[in-house]
């Protein structure tokens, strides 16, 4: 069992930056595929980025590639999403998620992700 708690959401102007954190607790001694997802009102959930904790390999959606960076701090059991050059299209509820993995990692399909955080709201003002 793994518990995930996001933080760091808020309101920022277009063009600005924001960093989300996802603190993991519980059975963190194994390797996981960890992902960030987002969902805006009336839109489907979208995978944003994923990271395999065993090798620190990362994957990004085309919509955020070059602007967002996913990373981990093993000592703190924390996953991060650094978001730069934010646009109004990035506004959404952002969720951290994870599933235990021996190597496979991607943000699709989302159904693979067994553990989910409660979400952190990101608002972008133009």
mmCIF file of N, CA and C in Angstrom:
data_model
loop_
_atom_site.group_PDB
_atom_site.id
_atom_site.type_symbol
_atom_site.label_atom_id
_atom_site.label_comp_id
_atom_site.label_asym_id
_atom_site.label_seq_id
_atom_site.Cartn_x
_atom_site.Cartn_y
_atom_site.Cartn_z
ATOM 1 N N UNK A 1 0.841 -1.193 0.000
ATOM 2 C CA UNK A 1 0.000 0.000 0.000
ATOM 3 C C UNK A 1 0.877 1.244 0.000
ATOM 4 N N UNK A 2 0.521 2.197 -0.817
ATOM 5 C CA UNK A 2 1.249 3.463 -0.911
ATOM 6 C C UNK A 2 0.248 4.596 -0.817
ATOM 7 N N UNK A 3 0.560 5.588 -0.014
ATOM 8 C CA UNK A 3 -0.269 6.782 0.085
ATOM 9 C C UNK A 3 0.465 7.932 -0.598
ATOM 10 N N UNK A 4 -0.275 8.714 -1.357
ATOM 11 C CA UNK A 4 0.293 9.829 -2.097
ATOM 12 C C UNK A 4 -0.424 11.112 -1.721
ATOM 13 N N UNK A 5 0.352 12.141 -1.441
ATOM 14 C CA UNK A 5 -0.222 13.436 -1.070
ATOM 15 C C UNK A 5 0.446 14.528 -1.902
ATOM 16 N N UNK A 6 -0.361 15.202 -2.732
ATOM 17 C CA UNK A 6 0.161 16.288 -3.555
ATOM 18 C C UNK A 6 0.138 17.605 -2.790
ATOM 19 N N UNK A 7 1.016 18.495 -3.211
ATOM 20 C CA UNK A 7 1.029 19.851 -2.692
ATOM 21 C C UNK A 7 1.691 20.743 -3.727
ATOM 22 N N UNK A 8 1.564 22.050 -3.519
ATOM 23 C CA UNK A 8 2.244 22.996 -4.389
ATOM 24 C C UNK A 8 1.386 23.650 -5.439
ATOM 25 N N UNK A 9 0.130 23.244 -5.521
ATOM 26 C CA UNK A 9 -0.742 23.889 -6.482
ATOM 27 C C UNK A 9 -1.042 25.324 -6.080
ATOM 28 N N UNK A 10 -1.655 26.036 -6.993
ATOM 29 C CA UNK A 10 -2.003 27.426 -6.714
ATOM 30 C C UNK A 10 -2.317 28.168 -7.984
ATOM 31 N N UNK A 11 -2.269 29.459 -7.887
ATOM 32 C CA UNK A 11 -2.575 30.318 -9.011
ATOM 33 C C UNK A 11 -1.317 31.031 -9.476
ATOM 34 N N UNK A 12 -1.127 31.067 -10.783
ATOM 35 C CA UNK A 12 0.057 31.705 -11.345
ATOM 36 C C UNK A 12 -0.334 32.367 -12.660
ATOM 37 N N UNK A 13 0.379 33.398 -13.032
ATOM 38 C CA UNK A 13 0.108 34.070 -14.296
ATOM 39 C C UNK A 13 0.659 33.251 -15.459
ATOM 40 N N UNK A 14 0.036 33.426 -16.606
ATOM 41 C CA UNK A 14 0.534 32.775 -17.811
ATOM 42 C C UNK A 14 1.989 33.156 -18.045
ATOM 43 N N UNK A 15 2.765 32.152 -18.410
ATOM 44 C CA UNK A 15 4.194 32.357 -18.578
ATOM 45 C C UNK A 15 5.003 32.062 -17.329
ATOM 46 N N UNK A 16 4.310 31.893 -16.228
ATOM 47 C CA UNK A 16 4.984 31.643 -14.962
ATOM 48 C C UNK A 16 5.302 30.180 -14.735
ATOM 49 N N UNK A 17 5.792 29.904 -13.538
ATOM 50 C CA UNK A 17 6.218 28.549 -13.180
ATOM 51 C C UNK A 17 5.597 28.126 -11.860
ATOM 52 N N UNK A 18 5.504 26.817 -11.719
ATOM 53 C CA UNK A 18 4.956 26.239 -10.497
ATOM 54 C C UNK A 18 5.550 24.851 -10.342
ATOM 55 N N UNK A 19 5.792 24.438 -9.112
ATOM 56 C CA UNK A 19 6.294 23.091 -8.862
ATOM 57 C C UNK A 19 5.328 22.341 -7.962
ATOM 58 N N UNK A 20 4.889 21.203 -8.427
ATOM 59 C CA UNK A 20 4.042 20.328 -7.633
ATOM 60 C C UNK A 20 4.893 19.263 -6.962
ATOM 61 N N UNK A 21 4.497 18.881 -5.768
ATOM 62 C CA UNK A 21 5.174 17.815 -5.043
ATOM 63 C C UNK A 21 4.189 16.700 -4.740
ATOM 64 N N UNK A 22 4.704 15.498 -4.660
ATOM 65 C CA UNK A 22 3.887 14.332 -4.323
ATOM 66 C C UNK A 22 4.688 13.503 -3.319
ATOM 67 N N UNK A 23 4.260 13.563 -2.074
ATOM 68 C CA UNK A 23 4.942 12.820 -1.017
ATOM 69 C C UNK A 23 4.349 11.422 -0.904
ATOM 70 N N UNK A 24 5.207 10.431 -0.952
ATOM 71 C CA UNK A 24 4.775 9.037 -0.874
ATOM 72 C C UNK A 24 5.103 8.463 0.491
ATOM 73 N N UNK A 25 4.201 7.661 0.996
ATOM 74 C CA UNK A 25 4.442 6.961 2.250
ATOM 75 C C UNK A 25 3.864 5.554 2.141
ATOM 76 N N UNK A 26 4.286 4.714 3.044
ATOM 77 C CA UNK A 26 3.846 3.325 3.007
ATOM 78 C C UNK A 26 4.958 2.448 2.473
ATOM 79 N N UNK A 27 4.632 1.554 1.564
ATOM 80 C CA UNK A 27 5.590 0.585 1.045
ATOM 81 C C UNK A 27 6.418 1.204 -0.080
ATOM 82 N N UNK A 28 7.332 2.103 0.305
ATOM 83 C CA UNK A 28 8.109 2.837 -0.698
ATOM 84 C C UNK A 28 9.421 2.161 -1.033
ATOM 85 N N UNK A 29 9.672 0.990 -0.498
ATOM 86 C CA UNK A 29 10.937 0.319 -0.726
ATOM 87 C C UNK A 29 11.035 -0.413 -2.042
ATOM 88 N N UNK A 30 9.964 -0.438 -2.807
ATOM 89 C CA UNK A 30 9.962 -1.130 -4.101
ATOM 90 C C UNK A 30 10.087 -0.105 -5.222
ATOM 91 N N UNK A 31 10.143 -0.604 -6.454
ATOM 92 C CA UNK A 31 10.221 0.317 -7.590
ATOM 93 C C UNK A 31 8.832 0.532 -8.165
ATOM 94 N N UNK A 32 8.606 1.746 -8.620
ATOM 95 C CA UNK A 32 7.290 2.140 -9.089
ATOM 96 C C UNK A 32 7.385 2.941 -10.380
ATOM 97 N N UNK A 33 6.336 2.870 -11.136
ATOM 98 C CA UNK A 33 6.099 3.855 -12.176
ATOM 99 C C UNK A 33 5.227 4.922 -11.532
ATOM 100 N N UNK A 34 5.713 6.141 -11.524
ATOM 101 C CA UNK A 34 4.954 7.235 -10.931
ATOM 102 C C UNK A 34 4.602 8.247 -12.014
ATOM 103 N N UNK A 35 3.391 8.728 -11.969
ATOM 104 C CA UNK A 35 2.930 9.615 -13.022
ATOM 105 C C UNK A 35 2.199 10.830 -12.493
ATOM 106 N N UNK A 36 2.155 11.825 -13.335
ATOM 107 C CA UNK A 36 1.330 13.015 -13.101
ATOM 108 C C UNK A 36 0.238 13.045 -14.167
ATOM 109 N N UNK A 37 -0.981 13.267 -13.700
ATOM 110 C CA UNK A 37 -2.131 13.390 -14.581
ATOM 111 C C UNK A 37 -2.816 14.711 -14.287
ATOM 112 N N UNK A 38 -3.621 15.169 -15.204
ATOM 113 C CA UNK A 38 -4.391 16.374 -14.973
ATOM 114 C C UNK A 38 -5.758 16.225 -15.603
ATOM 115 N N UNK A 39 -6.704 16.942 -15.021
ATOM 116 C CA UNK A 39 -8.058 16.936 -15.565
ATOM 117 C C UNK A 39 -8.676 18.299 -15.370
ATOM 118 N N UNK A 40 -9.045 18.909 -16.478
ATOM 119 C CA UNK A 40 -9.736 20.185 -16.471
ATOM 120 C C UNK A 40 -11.233 19.917 -16.563
ATOM 121 N N UNK A 41 -12.061 20.863 -16.113
ATOM 122 C CA UNK A 41 -13.515 20.681 -16.179
ATOM 123 C C UNK A 41 -13.991 20.333 -17.581
ATOM 124 N N UNK A 42 -14.827 19.342 -17.677
ATOM 125 C CA UNK A 42 -15.437 18.903 -18.937
ATOM 126 C C UNK A 42 -14.429 18.341 -19.929
ATOM 127 N N UNK A 43 -13.246 17.996 -19.455
ATOM 128 C CA UNK A 43 -12.238 17.391 -20.328
ATOM 129 C C UNK A 43 -11.811 16.043 -19.751
ATOM 130 N N UNK A 44 -11.365 15.144 -20.600
ATOM 131 C CA UNK A 44 -10.911 13.851 -20.081
ATOM 132 C C UNK A 44 -9.599 13.984 -19.331
ATOM 133 N N UNK A 45 -9.342 13.034 -18.472
ATOM 134 C CA UNK A 45 -8.069 13.011 -17.762
ATOM 135 C C UNK A 45 -6.924 12.807 -18.753
ATOM 136 N N UNK A 46 -5.845 13.520 -18.525
ATOM 137 C CA UNK A 46 -4.718 13.505 -19.455
ATOM 138 C C UNK A 46 -3.442 13.142 -18.707
ATOM 139 N N UNK A 47 -2.717 12.172 -19.230
ATOM 140 C CA UNK A 47 -1.413 11.860 -18.681
ATOM 141 C C UNK A 47 -0.414 12.923 -19.087
ATOM 142 N N UNK A 48 0.376 13.384 -18.143
ATOM 143 C CA UNK A 48 1.303 14.474 -18.385
ATOM 144 C C UNK A 48 2.745 13.975 -18.430
ATOM 145 N N UNK A 49 3.124 13.207 -17.437
ATOM 146 C CA UNK A 49 4.501 12.731 -17.351
ATOM 147 C C UNK A 49 4.555 11.503 -16.464
ATOM 148 N N UNK A 50 5.600 10.710 -16.665
ATOM 149 C CA UNK A 50 5.793 9.523 -15.842
ATOM 150 C C UNK A 50 7.281 9.315 -15.600
ATOM 151 N N UNK A 51 7.570 8.625 -14.513
ATOM 152 C CA UNK A 51 8.965 8.367 -14.134
ATOM 153 C C UNK A 51 9.052 6.980 -13.507
ATOM 154 N N UNK A 52 10.018 6.195 -13.984
ATOM 155 C CA UNK A 52 10.262 4.886 -13.393
ATOM 156 C C UNK A 52 11.330 5.070 -12.320
ATOM 157 N N UNK A 53 10.971 4.776 -11.072
ATOM 158 C CA UNK A 53 11.864 5.076 -9.961
ATOM 159 C C UNK A 53 13.125 4.227 -9.961
ATOM 160 N N UNK A 54 13.072 3.044 -10.592
ATOM 161 C CA UNK A 54 14.230 2.161 -10.577
ATOM 162 C C UNK A 54 15.404 2.663 -11.397
ATOM 163 N N UNK A 55 15.094 3.395 -12.485
ATOM 164 C CA UNK A 55 16.185 3.879 -13.367
ATOM 165 C C UNK A 55 16.084 5.375 -13.624
ATOM 166 N N UNK A 56 15.087 6.024 -13.029
ATOM 167 C CA UNK A 56 14.906 7.464 -13.204
ATOM 168 C C UNK A 56 14.600 7.820 -14.656
ATOM 169 N N UNK A 57 14.046 6.893 -15.416
ATOM 170 C CA UNK A 57 13.661 7.203 -16.795
ATOM 171 C C UNK A 57 12.349 7.976 -16.791
ATOM 172 N N UNK A 58 12.235 8.884 -17.729
ATOM 173 C CA UNK A 58 11.081 9.780 -17.745
ATOM 174 C C UNK A 58 10.366 9.764 -19.091
ATOM 175 N N UNK A 59 9.096 10.112 -19.056
ATOM 176 C CA UNK A 59 8.249 10.136 -20.243
ATOM 177 C C UNK A 59 7.346 11.352 -20.138
ATOM 178 N N UNK A 60 7.098 11.998 -21.291
ATOM 179 C CA UNK A 60 6.304 13.212 -21.289
ATOM 180 C C UNK A 60 5.264 13.202 -22.406
ATOM 181 N N UNK A 61 4.138 13.814 -22.115
ATOM 182 C CA UNK A 61 3.163 14.078 -23.167
ATOM 183 C C UNK A 61 3.709 15.177 -24.074
ATOM 184 N N UNK A 62 3.350 15.117 -25.337
ATOM 185 C CA UNK A 62 3.828 16.127 -26.288
ATOM 186 C C UNK A 62 3.420 17.540 -25.866
ATOM 187 N N UNK A 63 2.278 17.648 -25.220
ATOM 188 C CA UNK A 63 1.757 18.964 -24.852
ATOM 189 C C UNK A 63 2.610 19.662 -23.797
ATOM 190 N N UNK A 64 3.444 18.914 -23.089
ATOM 191 C CA UNK A 64 4.238 19.533 -22.015
ATOM 192 C C UNK A 64 5.737 19.347 -22.224
ATOM 193 N N UNK A 65 6.116 18.614 -23.241
ATOM 194 C CA UNK A 65 7.529 18.316 -23.456
ATOM 195 C C UNK A 65 8.310 19.615 -23.642
ATOM 196 N N UNK A 66 9.411 19.736 -22.942
ATOM 197 C CA UNK A 66 10.226 20.940 -23.015
ATOM 198 C C UNK A 66 9.828 22.014 -22.020
ATOM 199 N N UNK A 67 8.656 21.856 -21.422
ATOM 200 C CA UNK A 67 8.194 22.849 -20.447
ATOM 201 C C UNK A 67 8.098 22.258 -19.033
ATOM 202 N N UNK A 68 7.726 21.001 -18.938
ATOM 203 C CA UNK A 68 7.559 20.338 -17.639
ATOM 204 C C UNK A 68 8.705 19.361 -17.407
ATOM 205 N N UNK A 69 9.078 19.212 -16.153
ATOM 206 C CA UNK A 69 10.105 18.249 -15.776
ATOM 207 C C UNK A 69 9.630 17.434 -14.584
ATOM 208 N N UNK A 70 9.645 16.120 -14.737
ATOM 209 C CA UNK A 70 9.310 15.227 -13.637
ATOM 210 C C UNK A 70 10.607 14.734 -13.017
ATOM 211 N N UNK A 71 10.640 14.672 -11.700
ATOM 212 C CA UNK A 71 11.851 14.232 -11.020
ATOM 213 C C UNK A 71 11.486 13.624 -9.679
ATOM 214 N N UNK A 72 12.461 12.990 -9.052
ATOM 215 C CA UNK A 72 12.212 12.368 -7.759
ATOM 216 C C UNK A 72 13.348 12.681 -6.802
ATOM 217 N N UNK A 73 13.028 12.685 -5.530
ATOM 218 C CA UNK A 73 14.011 12.784 -4.457
ATOM 219 C C UNK A 73 13.825 11.532 -3.610
ATOM 220 N N UNK A 74 14.703 10.566 -3.807
ATOM 221 C CA UNK A 74 14.533 9.284 -3.116
ATOM 222 C C UNK A 74 14.622 9.441 -1.604
ATOM 223 N N UNK A 75 15.485 10.325 -1.146
ATOM 224 C CA UNK A 75 15.669 10.503 0.293
ATOM 225 C C UNK A 75 14.393 11.022 0.960
ATOM 226 N N UNK A 76 13.629 11.772 0.202
ATOM 227 C CA UNK A 76 12.394 12.351 0.741
ATOM 228 C C UNK A 76 11.150 11.595 0.294
ATOM 229 N N UNK A 77 11.336 10.541 -0.517
ATOM 230 C CA UNK A 77 10.188 9.801 -1.068
ATOM 231 C C UNK A 77 9.190 10.756 -1.710
ATOM 232 N N UNK A 78 9.708 11.653 -2.495
ATOM 233 C CA UNK A 78 8.868 12.700 -3.082
ATOM 234 C C UNK A 78 9.089 12.796 -4.587
ATOM 235 N N UNK A 79 7.995 12.933 -5.290
ATOM 236 C CA UNK A 79 7.989 13.144 -6.735
ATOM 237 C C UNK A 79 7.655 14.598 -7.001
ATOM 238 N N UNK A 80 8.274 15.172 -8.012
ATOM 239 C CA UNK A 80 8.044 16.576 -8.342
ATOM 240 C C UNK A 80 7.603 16.727 -9.792
ATOM 241 N N UNK A 81 6.907 17.808 -10.044
ATOM 242 C CA UNK A 81 6.605 18.217 -11.406
ATOM 243 C C UNK A 81 6.882 19.709 -11.493
ATOM 244 N N UNK A 82 7.992 20.042 -12.124
ATOM 245 C CA UNK A 82 8.349 21.434 -12.356
ATOM 246 C C UNK A 82 7.670 21.875 -13.643
ATOM 247 N N UNK A 83 6.850 22.922 -13.552
ATOM 248 C CA UNK A 83 6.095 23.381 -14.706
ATOM 249 C C UNK A 83 6.502 24.808 -15.047
ATOM 250 N N UNK A 84 7.000 24.989 -16.252
ATOM 251 C CA UNK A 84 7.434 26.303 -16.722
ATOM 252 C C UNK A 84 6.603 26.751 -17.915
ATOM 253 N N UNK A 85 6.681 28.023 -18.213
ATOM 254 C CA UNK A 85 5.973 28.587 -19.371
ATOM 255 C C UNK A 85 4.511 28.160 -19.394
ATOM 256 N N UNK A 86 3.857 28.304 -18.268
ATOM 257 C CA UNK A 86 2.478 27.841 -18.136
ATOM 258 C C UNK A 86 1.532 28.680 -18.987
ATOM 259 N N UNK A 87 0.550 27.999 -19.544
ATOM 260 C CA UNK A 87 -0.474 28.645 -20.350
ATOM 261 C C UNK A 87 -1.843 28.334 -19.740
ATOM 262 N N UNK A 88 -2.869 29.080 -20.130
ATOM 263 C CA UNK A 88 -4.213 28.777 -19.598
ATOM 264 C C UNK A 88 -4.648 27.336 -19.877
ATOM 265 N N UNK A 89 -4.118 26.727 -20.929
ATOM 266 C CA UNK A 89 -4.464 25.338 -21.237
ATOM 267 C C UNK A 89 -3.904 24.346 -20.220
ATOM 268 N N UNK A 90 -2.964 24.794 -19.396
ATOM 269 C CA UNK A 90 -2.401 23.924 -18.366
ATOM 270 C C UNK A 90 -3.221 23.924 -17.086
ATOM 271 N N UNK A 91 -4.194 24.801 -16.982
ATOM 272 C CA UNK A 91 -5.022 24.865 -15.779
ATOM 273 C C UNK A 91 -5.837 23.589 -15.626
ATOM 274 N N UNK A 92 -5.748 22.984 -14.454
ATOM 275 C CA UNK A 92 -6.445 21.716 -14.219
ATOM 276 C C UNK A 92 -6.205 21.280 -12.786
ATOM 277 N N UNK A 93 -6.887 20.222 -12.410
ATOM 278 C CA UNK A 93 -6.548 19.522 -11.171
ATOM 279 C C UNK A 93 -5.462 18.517 -11.536
ATOM 280 N N UNK A 94 -4.366 18.555 -10.826
ATOM 281 C CA UNK A 94 -3.249 17.662 -11.103
ATOM 282 C C UNK A 94 -3.198 16.552 -10.050
ATOM 283 N N UNK A 95 -3.020 15.339 -10.539
ATOM 284 C CA UNK A 95 -2.986 14.168 -9.674
ATOM 285 C C UNK A 95 -1.666 13.420 -9.822
ATOM 286 N N UNK A 96 -1.172 12.958 -8.713
ATOM 287 C CA UNK A 96 -0.035 12.071 -8.676
ATOM 288 C C UNK A 96 -0.556 10.640 -8.570
ATOM 289 N N UNK A 97 0.105 9.710 -9.247
ATOM 290 C CA UNK A 97 -0.354 8.320 -9.221
ATOM 291 C C UNK A 97 0.841 7.380 -9.334
ATOM 292 N N UNK A 98 0.632 6.135 -8.968
ATOM 293 C CA UNK A 98 1.744 5.174 -8.991
ATOM 294 C C UNK A 98 1.245 3.748 -9.130
ATOM 295 N N UNK A 99 2.092 2.903 -9.716
ATOM 296 C CA UNK A 99 1.860 1.467 -9.657
ATOM 297 C C UNK A 99 3.215 0.794 -9.543
ATOM 298 N N UNK A 100 3.240 -0.359 -8.876
ATOM 299 C CA UNK A 100 4.482 -1.080 -8.698
ATOM 300 C C UNK A 100 4.929 -1.649 -10.032
ATOM 301 N N UNK A 101 6.221 -1.506 -10.327
ATOM 302 C CA UNK A 101 6.728 -1.920 -11.627
ATOM 303 C C UNK A 101 8.156 -2.442 -11.522
ATOM 304 N N UNK A 102 8.472 -3.389 -12.397
ATOM 305 C CA UNK A 102 9.851 -3.878 -12.515
ATOM 306 C C UNK A 102 10.542 -3.287 -13.734
ATOM 307 N N UNK A 103 9.935 -2.312 -14.356
ATOM 308 C CA UNK A 103 10.581 -1.670 -15.490
ATOM 309 C C UNK A 103 9.624 -0.961 -16.423
ATOM 310 N N UNK A 104 8.439 -1.517 -16.610
ATOM 311 C CA UNK A 104 7.492 -0.870 -17.520
ATOM 312 C C UNK A 104 6.964 0.400 -16.882
ATOM 313 N N UNK A 105 6.931 1.450 -17.688
ATOM 314 C CA UNK A 105 6.417 2.710 -17.165
ATOM 315 C C UNK A 105 5.930 3.574 -18.307
ATOM 316 N N UNK A 106 4.730 4.066 -18.180
ATOM 317 C CA UNK A 106 4.181 5.051 -19.105
ATOM 318 C C UNK A 106 2.932 5.598 -18.460
ATOM 319 N N UNK A 107 2.448 6.732 -18.950
ATOM 320 C CA UNK A 107 1.252 7.287 -18.321
ATOM 321 C C UNK A 107 -0.019 6.798 -18.989
ATOM 322 N N UNK A 108 0.108 5.915 -19.977
ATOM 323 C CA UNK A 108 -1.062 5.252 -20.530
ATOM 324 C C UNK A 108 -0.850 3.743 -20.491
ATOM 325 N N UNK A 109 -1.851 2.968 -20.114
ATOM 326 C CA UNK A 109 -3.169 3.462 -19.709
ATOM 327 C C UNK A 109 -3.217 3.847 -18.235
ATOM 328 N N UNK A 110 -4.018 4.833 -17.944
ATOM 329 C CA UNK A 110 -4.124 5.316 -16.573
ATOM 330 C C UNK A 110 -4.665 4.250 -15.634
ATOM 331 N N UNK A 111 -5.383 3.287 -16.182
ATOM 332 C CA UNK A 111 -5.961 2.241 -15.359
ATOM 333 C C UNK A 111 -4.885 1.406 -14.686
ATOM 334 N N UNK A 112 -3.657 1.427 -15.226
ATOM 335 C CA UNK A 112 -2.561 0.683 -14.607
ATOM 336 C C UNK A 112 -2.188 1.258 -13.233
ATOM 337 N N UNK A 113 -2.475 2.534 -13.044
ATOM 338 C CA UNK A 113 -2.046 3.201 -11.820
ATOM 339 C C UNK A 113 -2.992 2.847 -10.678
ATOM 340 N N UNK A 114 -2.421 2.176 -9.676
ATOM 341 C CA UNK A 114 -3.219 1.650 -8.571
ATOM 342 C C UNK A 114 -3.421 2.668 -7.470
ATOM 343 N N UNK A 115 -2.436 3.533 -7.273
ATOM 344 C CA UNK A 115 -2.478 4.470 -6.154
ATOM 345 C C UNK A 115 -2.602 5.901 -6.693
ATOM 346 N N UNK A 116 -3.471 6.680 -6.087
ATOM 347 C CA UNK A 116 -3.740 8.049 -6.527
ATOM 348 C C UNK A 116 -3.753 8.989 -5.345
ATOM 349 N N UNK A 117 -3.267 10.203 -5.585
ATOM 350 C CA UNK A 117 -3.386 11.249 -4.594
ATOM 351 C C UNK A 117 -4.720 11.952 -4.727
ATOM 352 N N UNK A 118 -4.923 12.932 -3.876
ATOM 353 C CA UNK A 118 -6.210 13.622 -3.828
ATOM 354 C C UNK A 118 -6.302 14.770 -4.819
ATOM 355 N N UNK A 119 -5.193 15.165 -5.373
ATOM 356 C CA UNK A 119 -5.193 16.219 -6.380
ATOM 357 C C UNK A 119 -4.758 17.561 -5.832
ATOM 358 N N UNK A 120 -4.219 18.364 -6.732
ATOM 359 C CA UNK A 120 -3.783 19.715 -6.383
ATOM 360 C C UNK A 120 -4.180 20.631 -7.534
ATOM 361 N N UNK A 121 -4.878 21.702 -7.215
ATOM 362 C CA UNK A 121 -5.439 22.579 -8.239
ATOM 363 C C UNK A 121 -4.393 23.561 -8.750
ATOM 364 N N UNK A 122 -4.326 23.685 -10.053
ATOM 365 C CA UNK A 122 -3.461 24.677 -10.703
ATOM 366 C C UNK A 122 -4.337 25.607 -11.518
ATOM 367 N N UNK A 123 -4.243 26.893 -11.234
ATOM 368 C CA UNK A 123 -5.026 27.915 -11.931
ATOM 369 C C UNK A 123 -4.068 28.862 -12.635
ATOM 370 N N UNK A 124 -4.362 29.172 -13.885
ATOM 371 C CA UNK A 124 -3.512 30.058 -14.671
ATOM 372 C C UNK A 124 -4.316 31.289 -15.055
ATOM 373 N N UNK A 125 -3.796 32.442 -14.755
ATOM 374 C CA UNK A 125 -4.461 33.683 -15.131
ATOM 375 C C UNK A 125 -3.732 34.295 -16.327
ATOM 376 N N UNK A 126 -4.517 34.768 -17.270
ATOM 377 C CA UNK A 126 -3.905 35.331 -18.490
ATOM 378 C C UNK A 126 -3.746 36.833 -18.379
#
